[in-house]
XYZ file of N, CA and C in Angstrom:
714
model
N 0.831 -1.168 0.000
C 0.000 0.000 0.000
C 0.872 1.226 0.000
N 0.468 2.281 -0.551
C 0.712 3.420 0.271
C -0.429 3.260 1.215
N -0.327 2.972 2.434
C -1.492 2.803 3.283
C -2.202 4.138 3.248
N -2.545 4.668 2.118
C -2.772 6.084 2.041
C -4.109 6.506 1.525
N -4.992 5.570 1.281
C -6.177 5.881 0.520
C -7.084 6.807 1.316
N -7.010 8.105 1.027
C -7.750 9.086 1.798
C -9.064 9.422 1.106
N -10.089 9.624 1.902
C -11.441 9.644 1.361
C -11.983 11.029 1.126
N -13.051 11.059 0.398
C -13.941 12.198 0.334
C -15.001 11.998 1.417
N -15.964 12.900 1.472
C -17.098 12.664 2.347
C -17.834 11.443 1.855
N -18.674 10.877 2.689
C -19.321 9.622 2.343
C -20.512 9.867 1.431
N -20.209 10.119 0.183
C -21.243 10.221 -0.836
C -21.442 8.854 -1.449
N -22.355 8.795 -2.406
C -22.579 7.517 -3.089
C -21.319 7.040 -3.770
N -20.457 7.984 -4.186
C -19.239 7.593 -4.893
C -18.263 6.878 -3.991
N -18.359 7.047 -2.678
C -17.395 6.435 -1.784
C -17.951 5.241 -1.022
N -19.166 4.858 -1.308
C -19.745 3.690 -0.677
C -19.482 2.446 -1.519
N -19.426 1.259 -0.902
C -19.225 0.052 -1.681
C -20.312 -0.107 -2.732
N -19.909 -0.429 -3.959
C -20.867 -0.661 -5.027
C -21.399 -2.085 -4.918
N -22.196 -2.464 -5.914
C -22.750 -3.808 -5.909
C -21.637 -4.838 -5.821
N -21.842 -5.915 -5.050
C -20.786 -6.913 -4.866
C -20.334 -7.517 -6.195
N -19.041 -7.722 -6.301
C -18.491 -8.438 -7.439
C -17.209 -9.119 -6.985
N -16.692 -9.968 -7.833
C -15.507 -10.743 -7.460
C -14.327 -9.814 -7.180
N -13.690 -10.006 -6.037
C -12.527 -9.210 -5.665
C -11.263 -10.060 -5.788
N -10.107 -9.418 -5.897
C -8.841 -10.155 -5.959
C -8.600 -10.939 -4.668
N -7.638 -11.865 -4.684
C -7.355 -12.689 -3.504
C -7.081 -11.849 -2.258
N -7.765 -12.205 -1.176
C -7.492 -11.571 0.118
C -8.166 -10.248 0.356
N -8.923 -9.723 -0.613
C -9.533 -8.399 -0.456
C -10.981 -8.507 0.009
N -11.405 -7.493 0.793
C -12.776 -7.402 1.276
C -13.318 -6.015 0.975
N -14.593 -5.903 0.569
C -15.143 -4.582 0.245
C -15.293 -3.714 1.487
N -15.049 -2.418 1.320
C -15.164 -1.465 2.425
C -15.343 -0.072 1.843
N -15.928 0.859 2.624
C -16.020 2.249 2.159
C -14.629 2.861 2.037
N -14.507 3.854 1.198
C -13.264 4.616 1.103
C -13.220 5.592 2.264
N -12.255 5.414 3.144
C -12.133 6.238 4.336
C -10.707 6.759 4.470
N -10.512 7.837 5.235
C -9.159 8.345 5.453
C -8.266 7.274 6.066
N -7.115 7.044 5.447
C -6.183 6.048 5.968
C -4.847 6.237 5.264
N -3.768 5.943 5.968
C -2.466 6.112 5.354
C -1.338 5.675 6.248
N -0.119 5.807 5.739
C 1.056 5.595 6.560
C 1.058 6.631 7.683
N 1.290 6.193 8.880
C 1.220 7.079 10.037
C 2.089 8.329 9.909
N 3.333 8.249 9.356
C 4.128 9.479 9.235
C 3.462 10.569 8.398
N 2.480 10.202 7.568
C 1.828 11.194 6.724
C 0.493 11.663 7.283
N 0.063 11.094 8.402
C -1.227 11.481 8.971
C -1.241 12.937 9.408
N -0.097 13.454 9.814
C -0.019 14.836 10.301
C 0.399 15.824 9.216
N 0.555 15.340 7.979
C 0.957 16.212 6.874
C -0.269 16.548 6.042
N -0.597 17.832 5.953
C -1.793 18.278 5.241
C -1.371 19.261 4.145
N -1.120 18.760 2.939
C -0.587 19.609 1.869
C -1.522 20.763 1.501
N -0.923 21.888 1.164
C -1.660 23.018 0.611
C -1.568 22.934 -0.912
N -2.701 22.890 -1.552
C -2.718 22.777 -3.005
C -2.540 24.162 -3.618
N -1.544 24.345 -4.494
C -1.332 25.655 -5.099
C -2.510 26.084 -5.974
N -2.678 27.389 -6.122
C -3.774 27.905 -6.939
C -3.622 27.483 -8.393
N -2.384 27.366 -8.842
C -2.124 26.930 -10.208
C -1.152 25.753 -10.147
N -1.661 24.544 -9.969
C -0.791 23.371 -9.798
C 0.071 23.110 -11.033
N 1.237 22.563 -10.776
C 2.144 22.194 -11.858
C 2.751 20.835 -11.556
N 3.353 20.243 -12.571
C 4.034 18.960 -12.438
C 5.443 19.109 -12.968
N 6.422 18.918 -12.101
C 7.823 18.983 -12.505
C 8.266 17.601 -12.957
N 8.911 17.533 -14.110
C 9.353 16.256 -14.663
C 10.874 16.264 -14.764
N 11.508 15.245 -14.158
C 12.966 15.186 -14.163
C 13.445 13.760 -14.021
N 14.594 13.609 -13.338
C 15.190 12.284 -13.192
C 16.113 11.981 -14.351
N 15.997 10.772 -14.900
C 16.873 10.327 -15.986
C 16.352 10.855 -17.318
N 16.431 12.184 -17.447
C 15.968 12.850 -18.660
C 17.026 13.851 -19.111
N 16.910 14.298 -20.345
C 17.881 15.260 -20.875
C 17.500 16.702 -20.592
N 16.194 16.990 -20.488
C 15.766 18.372 -20.277
C 14.651 18.422 -19.235
N 14.968 18.482 -17.952
C 13.922 18.601 -16.930
C 13.032 19.810 -17.208
N 11.732 19.637 -16.998
C 10.759 20.658 -17.388
C 9.606 20.668 -16.399
N 8.927 21.802 -16.330
C 7.727 21.913 -15.506
C 6.519 22.137 -16.421
N 5.416 21.415 -16.113
C 4.213 21.501 -16.913
C 3.061 22.002 -16.059
N 2.193 22.788 -16.650
C 0.985 23.223 -15.980
C 0.032 22.033 -15.886
N -0.507 21.755 -14.702
C -1.387 20.596 -14.529
C -2.621 20.697 -15.417
N -3.167 21.895 -15.564
C -4.352 22.070 -16.400
C -4.051 21.716 -17.857
N -2.850 21.994 -18.298
C -2.454 21.656 -19.664
C -2.440 20.134 -19.857
N -1.942 19.418 -18.861
C -1.904 17.960 -18.967
C -3.316 17.375 -18.930
N -4.172 17.950 -18.097
C -5.540 17.438 -17.973
C -6.379 17.699 -19.218
N -5.928 18.612 -20.057
C -6.658 18.936 -21.280
C -6.265 18.053 -22.453
N -5.371 17.095 -22.229
C -4.915 16.230 -23.313
C -6.040 15.313 -23.799
N -5.952 14.850 -25.045
C -6.971 13.930 -25.566
C -7.070 12.670 -24.712
N -8.283 12.139 -24.617
C -8.513 10.927 -23.837
C -9.055 11.196 -22.457
N -9.106 12.461 -22.061
C -9.631 12.828 -20.747
C -11.071 12.352 -20.634
N -11.381 11.567 -19.611
C -12.730 11.039 -19.484
C -12.942 10.298 -18.186
N -14.061 9.576 -18.104
C -14.455 8.872 -16.884
C -13.919 7.452 -16.870
N -13.666 6.959 -15.659
C -13.254 5.575 -15.497
C -13.761 5.055 -14.164
N -14.446 3.914 -14.182
C -14.930 3.282 -12.954
C -13.918 2.216 -12.559
N -13.434 2.265 -11.324
C -12.385 1.321 -10.908
C -12.417 1.125 -9.404
N -11.943 -0.029 -8.974
C -11.782 -0.320 -7.549
C -10.418 0.182 -7.074
N -10.326 0.447 -5.794
C -9.054 0.820 -5.170
C -8.722 -0.222 -4.116
N -7.641 -0.955 -4.313
C -7.275 -2.081 -3.453
C -6.127 -1.689 -2.526
N -6.418 -1.597 -1.234
C -5.366 -1.335 -0.263
C -4.640 -2.636 0.060
N -3.337 -2.546 0.224
C -2.547 -3.731 0.532
C -2.937 -4.345 1.874
N -3.597 -3.565 2.731
C -4.029 -4.075 4.031
C -5.315 -4.885 3.949
N -5.746 -5.201 2.741
C -6.816 -6.162 2.419
C -8.202 -5.558 2.244
N -8.380 -4.233 2.323
C -9.702 -3.678 2.033
C -9.717 -3.089 0.633
N -10.921 -3.098 0.037
C -11.108 -2.576 -1.314
C -12.310 -1.636 -1.352
N -12.090 -0.414 -1.847
C -13.190 0.504 -2.119
C -13.659 0.212 -3.543
N -14.897 -0.208 -3.673
C -15.412 -0.757 -4.926
C -16.127 0.304 -5.769
N -15.871 0.263 -7.074
C -16.634 1.050 -8.033
C -16.499 2.548 -7.913
N -15.303 3.058 -7.675
C -15.095 4.502 -7.596
C -15.134 5.110 -8.996
N -15.729 6.289 -9.100
C -15.874 6.971 -10.393
C -14.824 8.076 -10.497
N -13.792 7.797 -11.277
C -12.703 8.754 -11.471
C -12.884 9.499 -12.795
N -12.307 10.669 -12.882
C -12.264 11.423 -14.132
C -10.854 11.970 -14.273
N -10.238 11.717 -15.403
C -8.868 12.172 -15.602
C -8.382 11.874 -16.999
N -7.069 11.901 -17.155
C -6.441 11.677 -18.454
C -5.516 10.474 -18.351
N -5.487 9.591 -19.352
C -4.592 8.435 -19.287
C -3.139 8.871 -19.124
N -2.414 8.186 -18.253
C -1.007 8.544 -18.098
C -0.237 8.307 -19.392
N -0.684 7.361 -20.204
C -0.006 7.118 -21.483
C -0.026 8.375 -22.348
N -1.134 9.129 -22.317
C -1.210 10.374 -23.080
C -0.293 11.435 -22.488
N -0.229 11.473 -21.149
C 0.666 12.422 -20.477
C 2.118 12.096 -20.817
N 2.465 10.821 -20.720
C 3.835 10.398 -21.026
C 4.225 10.772 -22.451
N 3.323 10.583 -23.385
C 3.633 10.884 -24.787
C 4.028 12.343 -24.962
N 3.329 13.223 -24.256
C 3.615 14.657 -24.376
C 4.877 15.046 -23.618
N 4.981 14.615 -22.361
C 6.125 15.066 -21.570
C 7.427 14.423 -22.050
N 7.352 13.199 -22.564
C 8.561 12.534 -23.045
C 9.162 13.271 -24.234
N 8.325 13.868 -25.072
C 8.847 14.640 -26.213
C 9.650 15.838 -25.737
N 9.219 16.396 -24.604
C 9.897 17.584 -24.081
C 11.151 17.248 -23.278
N 11.051 16.242 -22.414
C 12.163 15.992 -21.494
C 13.152 14.948 -22.015
N 12.733 14.130 -22.952
C 13.570 13.073 -23.530
C 14.173 12.140 -22.474
N 13.371 11.233 -21.947
C 13.917 10.242 -21.006
C 15.033 9.433 -21.647
N 16.013 9.055 -20.869
C 17.101 8.242 -21.378
C 16.585 6.853 -21.750
N 17.227 6.220 -22.703
C 16.779 4.921 -23.170
C 16.727 3.861 -22.083
N 17.547 4.034 -21.044
C 17.594 3.063 -19.946
C 16.577 3.357 -18.854
N 15.738 4.393 -19.034
C 14.754 4.773 -18.012
C 13.529 3.883 -18.144
N 13.535 2.781 -17.409
C 12.446 1.801 -17.474
C 11.461 1.946 -16.321
N 11.701 2.886 -15.426
C 10.855 3.087 -14.258
C 10.394 4.539 -14.205
N 9.287 4.779 -13.509
C 8.796 6.138 -13.333
C 8.318 6.298 -11.889
N 8.775 7.380 -11.258
C 8.433 7.656 -9.864
C 7.463 8.830 -9.799
N 6.389 8.642 -9.058
C 5.401 9.702 -8.850
C 5.605 10.272 -7.454
N 5.719 11.587 -7.371
C 6.075 12.269 -6.122
C 4.927 13.181 -5.708
N 4.609 13.161 -4.410
C 3.471 13.905 -3.886
C 3.902 15.170 -3.155
N 2.956 16.095 -3.015
C 3.204 17.317 -2.258
C 3.604 17.035 -0.820
N 3.118 15.929 -0.257
C 3.442 15.606 1.137
C 4.762 14.853 1.283
N 5.466 14.625 0.167
C 6.764 13.957 0.220
C 6.719 12.474 -0.071
N 5.533 11.890 -0.121
C 5.432 10.473 -0.442
C 5.806 10.258 -1.902
N 6.377 9.096 -2.190
C 6.710 8.754 -3.565
C 6.591 7.254 -3.759
N 6.247 6.856 -4.961
C 6.163 5.438 -5.304
C 6.609 5.272 -6.747
N 7.286 4.161 -7.006
C 7.843 3.893 -8.330
C 7.121 2.733 -8.988
N 6.817 2.910 -10.275
C 6.193 1.863 -11.078
C 7.079 1.534 -12.271
N 6.976 0.296 -12.732
C 7.573 -0.044 -14.004
C 6.895 0.807 -15.070
N 7.667 1.438 -15.937
C 7.079 2.333 -16.931
C 6.038 1.611 -17.778
N 6.310 0.376 -18.164
C 5.340 -0.379 -18.956
C 4.022 -0.546 -18.218
N 4.070 -0.734 -16.882
C 2.841 -0.834 -16.100
C 2.086 0.485 -16.094
N 2.817 1.576 -15.951
C 2.188 2.895 -15.892
C 1.550 3.284 -17.225
N 2.008 2.685 -18.310
C 1.500 3.034 -19.638
C 0.312 2.191 -20.079
N -0.141 1.264 -19.234
C -1.328 0.486 -19.598
C -2.552 1.399 -19.612
N -3.578 0.991 -20.342
C -4.703 1.866 -20.613
C -5.544 2.256 -19.423
N -5.449 1.540 -18.307
C -6.314 1.849 -17.165
C -5.671 2.780 -16.144
N -4.461 3.243 -16.392
C -3.775 4.130 -15.445
C -4.070 5.584 -15.809
N -4.579 6.334 -14.839
C -4.975 7.724 -15.056
C -4.222 8.678 -14.141
N -4.123 9.928 -14.577
C -3.906 11.045 -13.660
C -5.282 11.676 -13.496
N -5.882 11.508 -12.328
C -7.261 11.933 -12.105
C -7.314 13.258 -11.359
N -8.357 14.038 -11.683
C -8.591 15.288 -10.964
C -9.989 15.343 -10.354
N -10.767 14.273 -10.542
C -12.144 14.251 -10.061
C -12.495 12.870 -9.519
N -13.253 12.831 -8.432
C -13.757 11.584 -7.868
C -15.245 11.739 -7.584
N -16.052 10.835 -8.150
C -17.487 10.900 -7.922
C -18.126 12.175 -8.429
N -17.574 12.721 -9.512
C -18.128 13.928 -10.106
C -17.744 15.208 -9.398
N -16.882 15.114 -8.381
C -16.462 16.280 -7.606
C -14.950 16.453 -7.728
N -14.452 17.671 -7.973
C -12.997 17.873 -8.044
C -12.319 17.352 -6.782
N -11.161 16.759 -6.954
C -10.408 16.263 -5.813
C -10.166 17.367 -4.801
N -10.291 17.020 -3.539
C -9.963 17.918 -2.438
C -8.585 17.536 -1.902
N -7.989 18.348 -1.039
C -6.717 17.943 -0.440
C -6.810 16.611 0.292
N -7.958 16.304 0.892
C -8.106 15.045 1.610
C -8.016 13.832 0.694
N -8.534 13.950 -0.516
C -8.541 12.769 -1.374
C -7.564 12.829 -2.541
N -6.599 13.769 -2.483
C -5.493 13.682 -3.426
C -5.270 14.836 -4.357
N -5.949 15.978 -4.170
C -5.732 17.123 -5.052
C -4.249 17.539 -5.043
N -3.748 18.063 -6.131
C -4.478 18.417 -7.354
C -4.651 17.254 -8.344
N -3.750 16.290 -8.304
C -3.793 15.139 -9.202
C -3.531 13.879 -8.399
N -4.217 12.823 -8.765
C -3.991 11.531 -8.116
C -3.775 10.469 -9.179
N -2.753 9.665 -8.973
C -2.545 8.544 -9.868
C -3.566 7.459 -9.544
N -4.207 6.942 -10.560
C -5.167 5.857 -10.409
C -4.649 4.673 -11.220
N -4.225 3.629 -10.528
C -3.673 2.428 -11.159
C -4.422 1.226 -10.599
N -5.593 0.895 -11.150
C -6.474 -0.105 -10.540
C -5.871 -1.492 -10.396
N -4.938 -1.856 -11.247
C -4.350 -3.196 -11.176
C -3.258 -3.295 -10.126
N -2.974 -2.193 -9.438
C -1.868 -2.138 -8.484
C -2.378 -1.703 -7.110
N -1.689 -2.164 -6.069
C -2.104 -1.828 -4.712
C -2.066 -0.316 -4.478
N -2.816 0.104 -3.468
C -2.983 1.522 -3.202
C -1.694 2.291 -3.002
N -0.641 1.642 -2.534
C 0.606 2.380 -2.307
C 1.243 2.837 -3.611
N 0.777 2.333 -4.743
C 1.228 2.834 -6.043
C 0.344 3.977 -6.546
N -0.835 4.130 -5.950
C -1.807 5.137 -6.386
C -1.534 6.452 -5.665
N -0.506 7.144 -6.059
C 0.006 8.312 -5.329
C -0.979 9.480 -5.381
N -1.208 10.081 -4.228
C -2.024 11.289 -4.128
C -1.136 12.524 -4.302
N -1.784 13.675 -4.513
C -1.116 14.985 -4.523
C 0.073 15.018 -5.496
N -0.070 14.417 -6.662
C 1.067 14.327 -7.580
C 1.523 15.728 -7.993
N 2.801 16.017 -7.760
C 3.376 17.308 -8.139
C 4.643 17.149 -8.951
N 5.167 15.926 -9.046
C 6.398 15.693 -9.796
C 6.453 14.258 -10.300
N 7.135 14.094 -11.407
C 7.342 12.783 -12.018
C 8.814 12.664 -12.356
N 9.422 11.550 -11.968
C 10.826 11.323 -12.286
C 10.978 10.004 -13.034
N 11.667 10.043 -14.150
C 12.034 8.820 -14.854
C 13.300 8.270 -14.213
N 13.390 6.943 -14.119
C 14.498 6.331 -13.390
C 15.016 5.100 -14.131
N 16.271 4.808 -13.905
C 16.891 3.639 -14.540
C 16.833 2.407 -13.649
N 16.383 2.593 -12.406
C 16.266 1.450 -11.504
C 15.110 1.693 -10.548
N 14.660 0.619 -9.932
C 13.549 0.712 -8.989
C 13.992 1.413 -7.708
N 13.139 2.315 -7.217
C 13.386 3.008 -5.957
C 12.221 2.710 -5.020
N 12.511 2.077 -3.908
C 11.442 1.582 -3.033
C 10.626 2.695 -2.396
N 11.228 3.849 -2.134
C 10.490 4.939 -1.514
C 10.218 4.690 -0.030
N 9.143 5.296 0.479
C 8.853 5.288 1.913
C 8.615 3.906 2.472
N 8.084 2.983 1.685
C 7.731 1.675 2.224
C 8.917 0.720 2.269
N 10.030 1.076 1.640
C 11.234 0.265 1.716
C 11.010 -1.176 1.295
N 11.518 -2.101 2.087
C 11.430 -3.515 1.748
C 9.994 -4.030 1.791
N 9.084 -3.249 2.390
C 7.693 -3.688 2.449
C 6.938 -3.425 1.148
N 7.553 -2.718 0.220
C 6.932 -2.504 -1.082
C 7.370 -3.588 -2.058
N 6.737 -3.618 -3.201
C 7.105 -4.544 -4.271
C 7.319 -3.713 -5.538
N 8.315 -4.031 -6.344
C 8.548 -3.233 -7.556
C 7.322 -3.122 -8.452
N 6.517 -4.185 -8.553
C 5.351 -4.158 -9.425
C 4.071 -3.847 -8.643
N 3.845 -4.504 -7.513
C 2.671 -4.235 -6.697
C 1.356 -4.606 -7.358
N 1.352 -5.671 -8.172
C 0.131 -6.062 -8.877
C -0.809 -6.821 -7.950
N -2.074 -6.395 -7.952
C -3.057 -6.964 -7.043
C -3.349 -8.417 -7.389
N -3.514 -8.728 -8.651
C -3.870 -10.088 -9.059
C -2.802 -11.098 -8.670
N -1.546 -10.648 -8.570
C -0.431 -11.524 -8.211
C -0.142 -11.496 -6.711
N -0.906 -10.708 -5.968
C -0.672 -10.494 -4.532
C 0.770 -10.070 -4.250
N 1.245 -9.124 -5.038
C 2.608 -8.615 -4.847
C 2.581 -7.526 -3.771
N 2.375 -7.982 -2.542
C 2.242 -7.067 -1.407
C 3.603 -6.582 -0.911
N 4.644 -7.367 -1.101
C 5.990 -7.029 -0.640
C 6.977 -7.893 -1.394
N 8.255 -7.501 -1.344
C 9.285 -8.330 -1.974
C 9.613 -9.556 -1.131
N 9.253 -9.516 0.147
C 9.564 -10.612 1.056
C 8.296 -11.370 1.418
N 8.371 -12.676 1.425
C 7.292 -13.576 1.809
C 6.144 -13.544 0.795
N 5.418 -14.644 0.661
C 4.289 -14.696 -0.264
C 3.173 -13.737 0.159
N 2.407 -13.289 -0.812
C 1.332 -12.348 -0.539
C 0.296 -12.878 0.420
N 0.024 -14.168 0.366
C -0.995 -14.737 1.253
C -0.571 -14.654 2.723
N 0.751 -14.636 2.968
C 1.244 -14.465 4.341
C 1.031 -13.024 4.796
N 1.353 -12.069 3.917
C 1.179 -10.659 4.249
C -0.289 -10.312 4.460
N -1.162 -10.988 3.713
C -2.584 -10.676 3.846
C -3.050 -10.919 5.290
N -2.575 -12.006 5.902
C -2.945 -12.311 7.290
C -2.361 -11.284 8.247
N -1.121 -10.877 7.996
C -0.460 -9.886 8.838
C -1.203 -8.555 8.786
N -1.496 -8.077 7.568
C -2.142 -6.770 7.431
C -3.559 -6.783 7.987
N -4.270 -7.880 7.768
C -5.640 -7.947 8.267
C -5.680 -7.857 9.789
N -4.701 -8.479 10.440
C -4.634 -8.423 11.901
C -4.229 -7.030 12.391
N -3.366 -6.363 11.624
C -2.840 -5.063 12.039
C -3.764 -3.903 11.685
N -4.671 -4.116 10.738
C -5.479 -3.022 10.204
C -6.237 -2.224 11.265
N -6.972 -2.833 12.184
C -7.751 -2.021 13.138
C -6.890 -1.052 13.948
N -5.759 -1.525 14.470
C -4.905 -0.642 15.272
C -4.225 0.411 14.404
N -3.852 0.041 13.193
C -3.211 0.996 12.282
C -4.180 2.110 11.902
N -5.408 1.714 11.608
C -6.404 2.724 11.239
C -6.696 3.660 12.413
N -6.792 3.099 13.606
C -7.064 3.915 14.794
C -5.950 4.927 15.030
N -4.694 4.479 14.918
C -3.555 5.365 15.142
C -3.499 6.463 14.086
N -3.739 6.091 12.844
C -3.707 7.066 11.751
C -4.786 8.121 11.942
N -6.000 7.676 12.232
C -7.124 8.596 12.372
C -6.922 9.554 13.536
N -6.427 9.038 14.644
C -6.216 9.878 15.820
C -5.192 10.974 15.539
N -4.090 10.616 14.898
C -3.052 11.598 14.606
C -3.534 12.608 13.564
N -4.254 12.135 12.582
C -4.772 13.021 11.532
C -5.698 14.063 12.108
N -6.619 13.635 12.969
C -7.569 14.567 13.556
C -6.902 15.518 14.531
N -5.897 15.030 15.238
C -5.204 15.865 16.237
C -4.416 16.988 15.573
N -3.996 16.796 14.349
C -3.133 17.776 13.676
C -3.876 18.595 12.627
N -5.195 18.484 12.597
C -6.002 19.264 11.668
C -5.856 20.760 11.942
C-alpha cells in the first residue's frame, strides 16, 4: 500500500458498489481516510495553479501546468476499484482524468527520457513517492485523475492530481502528484522492503519478502490498530 487511501465525504461515490468478485485476500469497504502514520499529520496546501515537474533520468527537466496535462486527448471517466494492501477494497469509484499514457507521450517529447529509463516515480506534495515499471504505468487503465465521484479532488482525497492504477495496490496510487521522475532502476520509496517493484493486485505482490498470502494475514490483523492510530493523529493535527 501506500497505506494512504484518503477519502472524500461519504457520498454515493465512496460507498461500496454492488458486490463483485474481488482479488485474492480483499474485502469490500467504504473509502475512508487512511495512510502511513508518518503522513497522517501532513496536510498539503494545493497551489492555486498546480504544476508537475518532470525530471530524473531525462535530458531536459521541465515543468508543466497541470491544467495543460488534464486537457490532453482521452480525458474522461473511469470506474475502478481501489485495493489497499491491508486487504480492504473501495469498490466502483468513479474517477475522471487523463490516461497517463497520453501524459507520457507529451512530456517525453519535451524531457527526452534516457533509453535506460524503465521506471517512473510519482512524487506527492506531502513527500510520499512510489515507483512503477514504466510499462505498467503506460497500460490503458492508469490515469492522472482530478475528479472523484463527479467532484474535483480535495486535499483530503489527493488534489491536485492523483494517480489511479487499478491493477496495483494503493501504495502505487500516489495522491497529490506534483512531480514525475524517470528512473533507470527501482526506488522503493517510503515503504522500503515492504513494497514490491510491481505491486500487482492479481499476483498479490504485497511485498518483496514472503508470499502475498502471508502478508494478507499480517495486514488484516494489524489493520484495526493501524487505522485507529492514523485517524487519531490526523484529527489531532487538523
